[in-house]
PDB file of C-alpha atoms in Angstrom:
ATOM      1  CA  MET A 498     -59.575  29.343 -59.549  1.00 67.00           C
ATOM      2  CA  GLY A 499     -60.875  32.731 -59.339  1.00 69.00           C
ATOM      3  CA  SER A 500     -62.657  34.451 -62.158  1.00 72.00           C
ATOM      4  CA  ASN A 501     -60.413  37.154 -62.854  1.00 78.00           C
ATOM      5  CA  ILE A 502     -57.310  34.755 -62.809  1.00 83.00           C
ATOM      6  CA  GLU A 503     -59.516  32.994 -65.774  1.00 83.00           C
ATOM      7  CA  GLU A 504     -60.247  36.128 -67.523  1.00 86.00           C
ATOM      8  CA  LEU A 505     -56.432  37.416 -67.038  1.00 89.00           C
ATOM      9  CA  ALA A 506     -55.690  33.856 -68.352  1.00 88.00           C
ATOM     10  CA  ARG A 507     -57.806  34.326 -71.862  1.00 88.00           C
ATOM     11  CA  SER A 508     -56.446  37.984 -72.462  1.00 89.00           C
ATOM     12  CA  THR A 509     -52.780  37.044 -71.931  1.00 90.00           C
ATOM     13  CA  ILE A 510     -53.699  33.956 -75.055  1.00 88.00           C
ATOM     14  CA  ASN A 511     -55.499  36.697 -76.930  1.00 87.00           C
ATOM     15  CA  TYR A 512     -52.622  39.282 -76.574  1.00 88.00           C
ATOM     16  CA  ARG A 513     -50.203  36.470 -77.654  1.00 87.00           C
ATOM     17  CA  TRP A 514     -51.700  35.643 -80.265  1.00 85.00           C
ATOM     18  CA  GLU A 515     -52.429  38.497 -82.059  1.00 86.00           C
ATOM     19  CA  ALA A 516     -48.956  39.846 -81.455  1.00 88.00           C
ATOM     20  CA  LEU A 517     -47.752  37.083 -83.647  1.00 87.00           C
ATOM     21  CA  PRO A 518     -46.861  37.746 -87.471  1.00 87.00           C
ATOM     22  CA  SER A 519     -50.273  38.055 -89.877  1.00 83.00           C
ATOM     23  CA  ALA A 520     -49.026  34.811 -91.681  1.00 82.00           C
ATOM     24  CA  SER A 521     -48.534  32.991 -88.470  1.00 81.00           C
ATOM     25  CA  ARG A 522     -52.559  34.237 -87.528  1.00 80.00           C
ATOM     26  CA  ALA A 523     -53.858  33.005 -90.833  1.00 80.00           C
ATOM     27  CA  ALA A 524     -52.639  29.474 -90.739  1.00 81.00           C
ATOM     28  CA  ILE A 525     -53.812  28.752 -87.153  1.00 80.00           C
ATOM     29  CA  GLN A 526     -56.914  29.070 -85.324  1.00 80.00           C
ATOM     30  CA  ARG A 527     -57.179  31.512 -83.023  1.00 80.00           C
ATOM     31  CA  PRO A 528     -56.596  29.320 -79.492  1.00 79.00           C
ATOM     32  CA  GLY A 529     -59.299  29.276 -76.688  1.00 78.00           C
ATOM     33  CA  LEU A 530     -59.576  28.631 -73.022  1.00 79.00           C
ATOM     34  CA  VAL A 531     -60.544  25.222 -71.519  1.00 82.00           C
ATOM     35  CA  ARG A 532     -61.672  25.084 -68.084  1.00 79.00           C
ATOM     36  CA  LEU A 533     -61.942  21.662 -66.379  1.00 78.00           C
ATOM     37  CA  VAL A 534     -64.276  21.617 -63.337  1.00 71.00           C
ATOM     38  CA  VAL A 535     -64.649  18.548 -61.066  1.00 65.00           C
ATOM     39  CA  GLY A 536     -67.852  18.602 -59.333  1.00 61.00           C
ATOM     40  CA  LEU A 537     -69.858  21.101 -59.440  1.00 62.00           C
ATOM     41  CA  LYS A 538     -68.154  25.224 -60.143  1.00 66.00           C
ATOM     42  CA  ASP A 539     -67.998  27.287 -57.321  1.00 67.00           C
ATOM     43  CA  SER A 540     -68.887  24.720 -54.802  1.00 69.00           C
ATOM     44  CA  ALA A 541     -68.433  22.899 -51.806  1.00 71.00           C
ATOM     45  CA  ILE A 542     -66.995  19.038 -52.104  1.00 72.00           C
ATOM     46  CA  PRO A 543     -70.228  17.345 -50.803  1.00 75.00           C
ATOM     47  CA  SER A 544     -68.284  15.078 -48.530  1.00 79.00           C
ATOM     48  CA  ILE A 545     -68.632  17.373 -45.754  1.00 85.00           C
ATOM     49  CA  ASP A 546     -71.450  18.127 -43.100  1.00 88.00           C
ATOM     50  CA  HIS A 547     -72.352  21.211 -43.352  1.00 89.00           C
ATOM     51  CA  LYS A 548     -74.490  23.181 -40.388  1.00 90.00           C
ATOM     52  CA  LEU A 549     -75.582  26.680 -40.698  1.00 92.00           C
ATOM     53  CA  THR A 550     -76.384  28.067 -37.384  1.00 93.00           C
ATOM     54  CA  TYR A 551     -77.828  30.944 -36.091  1.00 94.00           C
ATOM     55  CA  ALA A 552     -76.325  32.619 -32.716  1.00 93.00           C
ATOM     56  CA  ALA A 553     -78.064  35.940 -33.016  1.00 91.00           C
ATOM     57  CA  THR A 554     -75.318  37.742 -31.012  1.00 91.00           C
ATOM     58  CA  GLU A 555     -71.332  37.567 -30.418  1.00 91.00           C
ATOM     59  CA  GLN A 556     -72.192  36.397 -27.010  1.00 90.00           C
ATOM     60  CA  GLY A 557     -74.411  33.254 -28.417  1.00 92.00           C
ATOM     61  CA  LYS A 558     -71.762  32.392 -30.954  1.00 93.00           C
ATOM     62  CA  LEU A 559     -69.149  32.489 -28.037  1.00 93.00           C
ATOM     63  CA  MET A 560     -71.800  30.095 -26.489  1.00 91.00           C
ATOM     64  CA  ALA A 561     -72.143  27.835 -29.436  1.00 92.00           C
ATOM     65  CA  LEU A 562     -68.626  27.521 -29.792  1.00 93.00           C
ATOM     66  CA  ARG A 563     -68.048  26.418 -26.329  1.00 91.00           C
ATOM     67  CA  GLN A 564     -71.081  23.424 -26.816  1.00 89.00           C
ATOM     68  CA  LEU A 565     -69.127  22.206 -29.622  1.00 88.00           C
ATOM     69  CA  LEU A 566     -66.014  22.194 -27.086  1.00 86.00           C
ATOM     70  CA  HIS A 567     -68.157  20.571 -24.304  1.00 81.00           C
ATOM     71  CA  PRO A 568     -70.762  18.617 -26.228  1.00 74.00           C
ATOM     72  CA  SER A 569     -73.539  17.659 -24.147  1.00 69.00           C
ATOM     73  CA  SER A 570     -75.930  16.373 -26.864  1.00 56.00           C
ATOM     74  CA  THR A 571     -76.029  12.947 -28.118  1.00 53.00           C
ATOM     75  CA  SER A 572     -79.125  12.900 -30.091  1.00 49.00           C
ATOM     76  CA  ALA A 573     -78.794  11.900 -33.536  1.00 48.00           C
ATOM     77  CA  ASP A 574     -80.793  14.629 -34.982  1.00 51.00           C
ATOM     78  CA  ALA A 575     -77.666  17.333 -33.591  1.00 55.00           C
ATOM     79  CA  GLY A 576     -75.453  15.272 -36.837  1.00 58.00           C
ATOM     80  CA  PRO A 577     -72.224  14.383 -36.630  1.00 65.00           C
ATOM     81  CA  ALA A 578     -70.065  15.887 -33.873  1.00 74.00           C
ATOM     82  CA  LEU A 579     -67.185  18.352 -34.201  1.00 82.00           C
ATOM     83  CA  ARG A 580     -64.081  16.281 -33.090  1.00 86.00           C
ATOM     84  CA  PRO A 581     -60.693  17.691 -32.926  1.00 87.00           C
ATOM     85  CA  PRO A 582     -58.653  18.447 -34.432  1.00 90.00           C
ATOM     86  CA  PHE A 583     -60.509  21.440 -36.139  1.00 92.00           C
ATOM     87  CA  LEU A 584     -59.703  24.776 -36.995  1.00 93.00           C
ATOM     88  CA  VAL A 585     -61.792  28.186 -36.126  1.00 95.00           C
ATOM     89  CA  PHE A 586     -61.706  31.116 -38.534  1.00 94.00           C
ATOM     90  CA  THR A 587     -62.315  34.718 -37.591  1.00 94.00           C
ATOM     91  CA  GLN A 588     -62.505  37.841 -39.564  1.00 92.00           C
ATOM     92  CA  THR A 589     -59.675  39.863 -38.181  1.00 92.00           C
ATOM     93  CA  ILE A 590     -56.315  39.477 -36.597  1.00 92.00           C
ATOM     94  CA  ALA A 591     -58.106  40.664 -33.371  1.00 91.00           C
ATOM     95  CA  ARG A 592     -61.037  38.506 -33.055  1.00 93.00           C
ATOM     96  CA  ALA A 593     -58.725  35.786 -33.341  1.00 93.00           C
ATOM     97  CA  VAL A 594     -56.486  37.331 -30.610  1.00 93.00           C
ATOM     98  CA  ALA A 595     -59.544  37.844 -28.253  1.00 92.00           C
ATOM     99  CA  LEU A 596     -60.745  34.458 -29.288  1.00 94.00           C
ATOM    100  CA  HIS A 597     -57.970  32.375 -28.424  1.00 94.00           C
ATOM    101  CA  SER A 598     -57.862  34.917 -24.827  1.00 91.00           C
ATOM    102  CA  GLU A 599     -61.196  33.931 -23.904  1.00 92.00           C
ATOM    103  CA  LEU A 600     -61.070  29.852 -24.498  1.00 92.00           C
ATOM    104  CA  LEU A 601     -57.509  29.677 -23.028  1.00 89.00           C
ATOM    105  CA  TYR A 602     -59.043  28.053 -19.627  1.00 87.00           C
ATOM    106  CA  ASP A 603     -62.125  25.664 -21.739  1.00 89.00           C
ATOM    107  CA  ILE A 604     -59.854  22.450 -22.059  1.00 87.00           C
ATOM    108  CA  PRO A 605     -59.020  21.042 -18.571  1.00 85.00           C
ATOM    109  CA  PRO A 606     -55.528  20.382 -17.462  1.00 85.00           C
ATOM    110  CA  GLU A 607     -55.239  16.922 -17.508  1.00 84.00           C
ATOM    111  CA  ALA A 608     -56.239  16.887 -21.475  1.00 85.00           C
ATOM    112  CA  GLY A 609     -53.610  19.270 -21.400  1.00 87.00           C
ATOM    113  CA  GLY A 610     -55.055  22.572 -20.774  1.00 88.00           C
ATOM    114  CA  SER A 611     -54.013  26.203 -22.441  1.00 90.00           C
ATOM    115  CA  SER A 612     -51.478  24.142 -24.397  1.00 92.00           C
ATOM    116  CA  ARG A 613     -54.294  22.283 -26.789  1.00 94.00           C
ATOM    117  CA  ILE A 614     -55.457  25.822 -28.050  1.00 95.00           C
ATOM    118  CA  ALA A 615     -53.560  28.134 -30.232  1.00 95.00           C
ATOM    119  CA  VAL A 616     -53.697  30.997 -32.662  1.00 95.00           C
ATOM    120  CA  LEU A 617     -52.068  31.430 -35.925  1.00 93.00           C
ATOM    121  CA  HIS A 618     -51.931  34.807 -37.651  1.00 92.00           C
ATOM    122  CA  SER A 619     -49.938  36.829 -40.030  1.00 89.00           C
ATOM    123  CA  ASP A 620     -48.911  39.380 -37.030  1.00 92.00           C
ATOM    124  CA  LEU A 621     -46.302  36.374 -35.563  1.00 92.00           C
ATOM    125  CA  SER A 622     -43.011  36.093 -36.807  1.00 93.00           C
ATOM    126  CA  ASP A 623     -42.081  33.007 -39.240  1.00 92.00           C
ATOM    127  CA  THR A 624     -40.584  31.186 -36.462  1.00 95.00           C
ATOM    128  CA  ALA A 625     -43.552  31.429 -34.385  1.00 94.00           C
ATOM    129  CA  ARG A 626     -46.082  30.232 -37.097  1.00 92.00           C
ATOM    130  CA  ASP A 627     -43.839  27.453 -38.013  1.00 92.00           C
ATOM    131  CA  ARG A 628     -43.762  26.059 -34.623  1.00 95.00           C
ATOM    132  CA  ILE A 629     -47.458  26.381 -34.245  1.00 93.00           C
ATOM    133  CA  MET A 630     -47.985  24.824 -37.375  1.00 91.00           C
ATOM    134  CA  THR A 631     -45.481  22.035 -36.741  1.00 92.00           C
ATOM    135  CA  ARG A 632     -47.248  21.915 -33.240  1.00 94.00           C
ATOM    136  CA  PHE A 633     -50.872  21.314 -34.776  1.00 92.00           C
ATOM    137  CA  ARG A 634     -49.664  18.714 -37.547  1.00 90.00           C
ATOM    138  CA  LYS A 635     -48.291  16.561 -34.598  1.00 91.00           C
ATOM    139  CA  GLY A 636     -51.593  16.732 -32.669  1.00 90.00           C
ATOM    140  CA  GLU A 637     -50.323  18.718 -29.581  1.00 93.00           C
ATOM    141  CA  VAL A 638     -52.833  21.478 -30.412  1.00 94.00           C
ATOM    142  CA  TRP A 639     -56.279  20.568 -30.868  1.00 93.00           C
ATOM    143  CA  VAL A 640     -58.136  23.921 -31.321  1.00 94.00           C
ATOM    144  CA  LEU A 641     -56.189  26.267 -33.517  1.00 94.00           C
ATOM    145  CA  ILE A 642     -57.757  29.633 -34.045  1.00 95.00           C
ATOM    146  CA  THR A 643     -56.795  31.387 -37.299  1.00 93.00           C
ATOM    147  CA  THR A 644     -57.843  33.957 -39.769  1.00 91.00           C
ATOM    148  CA  ASP A 645     -58.069  33.619 -43.873  1.00 88.00           C
ATOM    149  CA  LEU A 646     -54.382  32.857 -43.820  1.00 81.00           C
ATOM    150  CA  LEU A 647     -54.830  29.152 -43.708  1.00 78.00           C
ATOM    151  CA  ALA A 648     -57.944  29.186 -46.052  1.00 71.00           C
ATOM    152  CA  ARG A 649     -56.105  27.913 -48.671  1.00 70.00           C
ATOM    153  CA  GLY A 650     -52.609  26.978 -49.610  1.00 63.00           C
ATOM    154  CA  VAL A 651     -51.563  24.747 -46.432  1.00 70.00           C
ATOM    155  CA  ASP A 652     -52.431  21.391 -46.478  1.00 69.00           C
ATOM    156  CA  PHE A 653     -53.267  19.662 -42.966  1.00 75.00           C
ATOM    157  CA  ARG A 654     -54.357  15.951 -42.869  1.00 77.00           C
ATOM    158  CA  GLY A 655     -56.884  14.821 -40.390  1.00 80.00           C
ATOM    159  CA  VAL A 656     -58.391  18.091 -40.006  1.00 88.00           C
ATOM    160  CA  ASN A 657     -61.747  16.531 -38.392  1.00 89.00           C
ATOM    161  CA  GLY A 658     -63.853  20.146 -39.013  1.00 90.00           C
ATOM    162  CA  VAL A 659     -63.463  23.920 -39.865  1.00 93.00           C
ATOM    163  CA  VAL A 660     -65.443  26.413 -37.550  1.00 95.00           C
ATOM    164  CA  ASN A 661     -66.237  29.603 -38.832  1.00 96.00           C
ATOM    165  CA  TYR A 662     -66.693  31.776 -36.583  1.00 96.00           C
ATOM    166  CA  ASP A 663     -67.353  34.710 -38.521  1.00 95.00           C
ATOM    167  CA  VAL A 664     -69.164  34.417 -41.649  1.00 95.00           C
ATOM    168  CA  PRO A 665     -66.373  34.186 -44.858  1.00 94.00           C
ATOM    169  CA  ASN A 666     -66.292  37.548 -46.834  1.00 92.00           C
ATOM    170  CA  SER A 667     -67.563  35.549 -50.151  1.00 90.00           C
ATOM    171  CA  GLY A 668     -68.647  32.003 -51.333  1.00 88.00           C
ATOM    172  CA  ALA A 669     -65.241  31.383 -52.251  1.00 87.00           C
ATOM    173  CA  ALA A 670     -63.727  32.241 -49.145  1.00 89.00           C
ATOM    174  CA  TYR A 671     -66.160  29.573 -47.329  1.00 91.00           C
ATOM    175  CA  VAL A 672     -65.215  26.738 -50.110  1.00 88.00           C
ATOM    176  CA  HIS A 673     -61.606  27.723 -49.501  1.00 86.00           C
ATOM    177  CA  ARG A 674     -61.619  27.134 -45.685  1.00 90.00           C
ATOM    178  CA  VAL A 675     -64.279  24.580 -45.421  1.00 88.00           C
ATOM    179  CA  GLY A 676     -61.840  22.675 -48.012  1.00 83.00           C
ATOM    180  CA  ARG A 677     -59.484  22.104 -44.982  1.00 84.00           C
ATOM    181  CA  THR A 678     -61.279  18.993 -43.628  1.00 83.00           C
ATOM    182  CA  GLY A 679     -61.835  17.420 -47.140  1.00 67.00           C
ATOM    183  CA  ARG A 680     -58.011  17.312 -48.621  1.00 65.00           C
ATOM    184  CA  ALA A 681     -57.743  14.374 -50.777  1.00 61.00           C
ATOM    185  CA  GLY A 682     -61.259  12.777 -50.825  1.00 64.00           C
ATOM    186  CA  ARG A 683     -61.314  12.962 -46.685  1.00 70.00           C
ATOM    187  CA  GLU A 684     -64.760  11.983 -45.597  1.00 74.00           C
ATOM    188  CA  GLY A 685     -66.693  12.607 -42.105  1.00 75.00           C
ATOM    189  CA  GLY A 686     -65.575  16.404 -42.034  1.00 86.00           C
ATOM    190  CA  VAL A 687     -67.965  18.457 -40.313  1.00 91.00           C
ATOM    191  CA  ALA A 688     -68.022  22.654 -41.416  1.00 92.00           C
ATOM    192  CA  VAL A 689     -70.102  24.560 -38.739  1.00 93.00           C
ATOM    193  CA  THR A 690     -70.700  28.445 -39.793  1.00 95.00           C
ATOM    194  CA  LEU A 691     -72.098  30.900 -36.898  1.00 95.00           C
ATOM    195  CA  TYR A 692     -73.937  33.746 -37.581  1.00 95.00           C
ATOM    196  CA  THR A 693     -75.979  36.586 -35.906  1.00 94.00           C
ATOM    197  CA  LYS A 694     -78.025  39.494 -37.112  1.00 93.00           C
ATOM    198  CA  GLU A 695     -75.562  41.556 -38.279  1.00 93.00           C
ATOM    199  CA  ASP A 696     -74.624  38.906 -41.128  1.00 94.00           C
ATOM    200  CA  ILE A 697     -78.322  38.110 -42.264  1.00 94.00           C
ATOM    201  CA  PRO A 698     -78.024  40.735 -45.601  1.00 93.00           C
ATOM    202  CA  TYR A 699     -74.895  38.830 -46.492  1.00 93.00           C
ATOM    203  CA  ILE A 700     -75.081  34.793 -45.675  1.00 94.00           C
ATOM    204  CA  LYS A 701     -77.652  33.539 -48.574  1.00 93.00           C
ATOM    205  CA  ASN A 702     -74.157  32.653 -50.680  1.00 91.00           C
ATOM    206  CA  ILE A 703     -73.149  30.799 -48.019  1.00 93.00           C
ATOM    207  CA  ALA A 704     -76.464  29.174 -47.966  1.00 93.00           C
ATOM    208  CA  ASN A 705     -76.950  28.500 -51.527  1.00 92.00           C
ATOM    209  CA  ILE A 706     -73.295  26.954 -51.381  1.00 90.00           C
ATOM    210  CA  ILE A 707     -74.260  24.533 -48.823  1.00 90.00           C
ATOM    211  CA  ALA A 708     -77.522  23.346 -50.382  1.00 89.00           C
ATOM    212  CA  ALA A 709     -75.627  23.056 -53.823  1.00 86.00           C
ATOM    213  CA  SER A 710     -73.013  20.483 -51.667  1.00 84.00           C
ATOM    214  CA  GLU A 711     -76.201  18.638 -49.987  1.00 83.00           C
ATOM    215  CA  LYS A 712     -78.049  18.205 -53.402  1.00 82.00           C
ATOM    216  CA  GLN A 713     -74.753  16.793 -55.217  1.00 78.00           C
ATOM    217  CA  LYS A 714     -74.414  14.400 -51.970  1.00 75.00           C
ATOM    218  CA  GLY A 715     -77.935  13.412 -52.598  1.00 72.00           C
ATOM    219  CA  ALA A 716     -77.609  11.646 -48.997  1.00 50.00           C
ATOM    220  CA  LYS A 717     -80.647  10.531 -47.349  1.00 45.00           C
ATOM    221  CA  GLY A 718     -81.221  13.289 -45.220  1.00 44.00           C
ATOM    222  CA  ALA A 719     -79.872  16.069 -46.962  1.00 46.00           C
ATOM    223  CA  GLY A 720     -80.751  19.609 -45.986  1.00 50.00           C
ATOM    224  CA  GLN A 721     -80.297  19.236 -42.356  1.00 59.00           C
ATOM    225  CA  GLY A 722     -77.471  21.930 -43.007  1.00 68.00           C
ATOM    226  CA  VAL A 723     -79.939  24.863 -44.581  1.00 83.00           C
ATOM    227  CA  GLN A 724     -83.633  24.413 -44.856  1.00 85.00           C
ATOM    228  CA  GLN A 725     -85.541  25.240 -47.885  1.00 86.00           C
ATOM    229  CA  TRP A 726     -87.555  27.676 -45.735  1.00 88.00           C
ATOM    230  CA  LEU A 727     -84.637  29.647 -44.780  1.00 90.00           C
ATOM    231  CA  LEU A 728     -83.329  30.131 -48.580  1.00 90.00           C
ATOM    232  CA  ASP A 729     -86.803  31.801 -49.473  1.00 90.00           C
ATOM    233  CA  ALA A 730     -86.567  33.982 -46.180  1.00 92.00           C
ATOM    234  CA  LEU A 731     -82.712  35.069 -46.656  1.00 93.00           C
ATOM    235  CA  PRO A 732     -82.643  38.227 -48.562  1.00 93.00           C
ATOM    236  CA  THR A 733     -80.708  38.495 -51.568  1.00 93.00           C
ATOM    237  CA  PRO A 734     -77.648  40.821 -51.253  1.00 92.00           C
ATOM    238  CA  SER A 735     -77.013  43.256 -54.132  1.00 91.00           C
ATOM    239  CA  LYS A 736     -73.446  43.713 -55.956  1.00 89.00           C
ATOM    240  CA  ARG A 737     -72.672  46.386 -54.029  1.00 90.00           C
ATOM    241  CA  ASP A 738     -73.052  44.750 -50.625  1.00 90.00           C
ATOM    242  CA  LYS A 739     -71.250  41.806 -52.049  1.00 89.00           C
ATOM    243  CA  GLN A 740     -68.157  43.969 -52.817  1.00 88.00           C
ATOM    244  CA  THR A 741     -68.000  45.934 -49.630  1.00 90.00           C
ATOM    245  CA  MET A 742     -68.294  42.756 -48.069  1.00 90.00           C
ATOM    246  CA  LYS A 743     -65.396  40.838 -50.084  1.00 86.00           C
ATOM    247  CA  LYS A 744     -63.338  44.068 -49.139  1.00 87.00           C
ATOM    248  CA  ARG A 745     -64.375  44.678 -45.649  1.00 87.00           C
ATOM    249  CA  GLY A 746     -66.155  41.872 -44.185  1.00 89.00           C
ATOM    250  CA  VAL A 747     -68.764  42.906 -41.730  1.00 90.00           C
ATOM    251  CA  GLU A 748     -68.360  46.369 -40.641  1.00 86.00           C
ATOM    252  CA  ALA A 749     -69.157  45.924 -36.711  1.00 83.00           C
ATOM    253  CA  ARG A 750     -66.650  43.203 -36.214  1.00 86.00           C
ATOM    254  CA  ARG A 751     -63.597  45.320 -37.979  1.00 79.00           C
ATOM    255  CA  THR A 752     -60.860  46.707 -35.286  1.00 63.00           C
ATOM    256  CA  GLY A 753     -61.743  50.864 -33.931  1.00 52.00           C
ATOM    257  CA  SER A 754     -65.204  50.169 -36.424  1.00 47.00           C
ATOM    258  CA  GLY A 755     -66.808  53.587 -35.424  1.00 43.00           C
ATOM    259  CA  ARG A 756     -70.774  53.150 -36.251  1.00 44.00           C
ATOM    260  CA  GLU A 757     -71.820  53.211 -32.715  1.00 44.00           C
ATOM    261  CA  GLY A 758     -68.505  54.451 -30.846  1.00 44.00           C
ATOM    262  CA  ALA A 759     -67.953  52.607 -27.354  1.00 47.00           C
ATOM    263  CA  LYS A 760     -70.845  50.789 -27.383  1.00 46.00           C
ATOM    264  CA  GLY A 761     -70.222  49.209 -31.146  1.00 45.00           C
ATOM    265  CA  GLN A 762     -67.248  47.905 -30.021  1.00 49.00           C
ATOM    266  CA  ALA A 763     -69.153  46.720 -26.918  1.00 49.00           C
ATOM    267  CA  HIS A 764     -71.525  44.759 -29.133  1.00 47.00           C
ATOM    268  CA  ALA A 765     -68.810  43.209 -31.091  1.00 54.00           C
ATOM    269  CA  ARG A 766     -66.376  42.204 -28.103  1.00 66.00           C
ATOM    270  CA  ILE A 767     -65.859  38.579 -28.069  1.00 77.00           C
ATOM    271  CA  SER A 768     -65.027  38.304 -24.414  1.00 64.00           C
ATOM    272  CA  THR A 769     -67.752  39.001 -21.327  1.00 57.00           C
ATOM    273  CA  LYS A 770     -64.708  39.137 -18.843  1.00 62.00           C
ATOM    274  CA  SER A 771     -61.664  40.338 -18.518  1.00 56.00           C
ATOM    275  CA  GLY A 772     -58.459  38.173 -19.027  1.00 58.00           C
ATOM    276  CA  PHE A 773     -57.411  39.131 -15.158  1.00 66.00           C
ATOM    277  CA  GLU A 774     -60.756  37.819 -14.044  1.00 70.00           C
ATOM    278  CA  ARG A 775     -60.552  34.325 -16.132  1.00 65.00           C
ATOM    279  CA  ARG A 776     -57.005  34.148 -15.163  1.00 71.00           C
ATOM    280  CA  ARG A 777     -58.026  34.145 -11.275  1.00 77.00           C
ATOM    281  CA  GLU A 778     -61.138  31.958 -11.482  1.00 74.00           C
ATOM    282  CA  ASN A 779     -58.973  29.663 -13.269  1.00 73.00           C
ATOM    283  CA  ASN A 780     -56.289  30.057 -10.469  1.00 78.00           C
ATOM    284  CA  ARG A 781     -59.146  29.563  -8.247  1.00 78.00           C
ATOM    285  CA  LYS A 782     -60.404  26.382  -9.680  1.00 73.00           C
ATOM    286  CA  GLY A 783     -56.652  25.026  -9.915  1.00 73.00           C
ATOM    287  CA  ALA A 784     -56.358  25.958  -5.891  1.00 78.00           C
ATOM    288  CA  VAL A 785     -59.864  23.798  -5.176  1.00 73.00           C
ATOM    289  CA  ALA A 786     -59.074  20.877  -6.977  1.00 71.00           C
ATOM    290  CA  GLY A 787     -55.444  20.539  -5.491  1.00 73.00           C
ATOM    291  CA  SER A 788     -56.438  21.026  -2.220  1.00 76.00           C
ATOM    292  CA  ARG A 789     -58.859  18.213  -2.489  1.00 72.00           C
ATOM    293  CA  GLY A 790     -56.060  16.222  -4.014  1.00 67.00           C
ATOM    294  CA  ARG A 791     -54.481  16.441  -0.802  1.00 68.00           C
ATOM    295  CA  GLN A 792     -57.416  16.132   1.353  1.00 66.00           C
ATOM    296  CA  SER A 793     -58.030  12.764  -0.373  1.00 59.00           C
ATOM    297  CA  ASP A 794     -54.381  11.896   0.036  1.00 55.00           C
ATOM    298  CA  PRO A 795     -52.951  13.324   3.644  1.00 50.00           C
ATOM    299  CA  LEU A 796     -49.468  11.515   2.941  1.00 49.00           C
ATOM    300  CA  ASP A 797     -48.550  13.024  -0.107  1.00 47.00           C
ATOM    301  CA  HIS A 798     -46.536  16.498   0.293  1.00 44.00           C
ATOM    302  CA  GLU A 799     -44.762  16.076  -2.792  1.00 44.00           C
ATOM    303  CA  GLY A 800     -47.118  18.327  -4.774  1.00 42.00           C
ATOM    304  CA  GLY A 801     -46.357  21.454  -6.357  1.00 41.00           C
ATOM    305  CA  SER A 802     -47.974  25.291  -6.051  1.00 40.00           C
ATOM    306  CA  ASP A 803     -51.782  25.637  -6.296  1.00 42.00           C
ATOM    307  CA  GLY A 804     -51.231  27.877  -9.302  1.00 42.00           C
ATOM    308  CA  GLU A 805     -48.629  25.019 -11.175  1.00 43.00           C
ATOM    309  CA  GLU A 806     -49.540  24.652 -15.474  1.00 42.00           C
ATOM    310  CA  PHE A 807     -50.329  20.995 -16.578  1.00 37.00           C
ATOM    311  CA  GLY A 808     -46.460  19.811 -17.958  1.00 39.00           C
ATOM    312  CA  GLY A 809     -47.528  17.598 -20.248  1.00 38.00           C
ATOM    313  CA  PHE A 810     -48.193  13.973 -20.023  1.00 33.00           C
ATOM    314  CA  ASP A 811     -45.460  11.091 -19.523  1.00 40.00           C
ATOM    315  CA  ASP A 812     -44.285   9.114 -22.557  1.00 36.00           C
TER     316      ASP A 812
END
C-alpha cells in the first residue's frame, strides 16, 4: 500500500469523526489507523534471488539478456539460473515491441521458435491480451515481454524469474515487478535487473531494497545481489530526481526524446539490425538446416519449403 493511499485512509477517518455531533465525539475516542506489515516495509520478499548487473550500454543489456536466454556458464558463482517461463519488463510500450522484435528468432524452431516469445501491453485489444495471458498460463509462451501493466494485480503461477530490462521508475515498482515470481510464498525465483550508465543516478534505491531483502533472508552467501562497496559508491538521488524518475523514467529511453536528436534515439535503440535483416538471416538459417536434412536423407522428398515456420509439437 502506497503512502498516498495510507494518507487518504487516515484523512477519511478523521473527516468522518469530525463530522459526528459533538455529543457523539465526546463519547468515543478519536479513531486511529492500524497498519499490519508482513516482513520489512517497502522491501522485496526474501525468497527471491536478486541480481543487479551493470551492462554499461543498451547493446550490453541486449547481450546480457541473450546470455540469460542461452546460458553457457555452469559455475556456482553465477548463482541460480534463470529458467523459463519468465517476465521481461521495459520502460515503455515502444521498447517492449522493439525488444520482442529483436528476440523473435532467438529460440530455435525445434523448441517452438517465435511462438515461445510474446509481448503484452495496453495498446493491444482485450481479446489479444487475454489470448497472450492464456498462452502464458498454459506454458506455451516462455518469455513474456511487457511493461508495468503486469507489475501488480495479475497472478501467474509458476513464474521462475523476472528480468528488469529497464530499471523500474521507483522502489515500489521494483517490489511489485519482482513479486511476480514470489507469489504465495513460492521460493526459487530469480530477479535480474540490468542497468546502464544512464541509470547510475537512480539505481541506489533498487540496490538498497535488494540489500535489505538479503539481510532479511540471512542466508549463507547473502550479499551476492549487491555488494557493500557498490552501495557506498552509488550516488544518492535527490527528491526531485526521484519524482522525475517516477513520472517519466529515464529520459533517454522515452519515445521521441529530443535530448540528442537522432543520435540520442540511436543511442537508446534496442535493435542493432533491421527487422528485414534479421528475418533474412533467420530464413537463411532455416534454408541451410533444411538442405542439410535433405542431404542426410536423400530418399525424403516430402519436406516443406525452406522458409516454412514451425507448426508445433504433436501430442
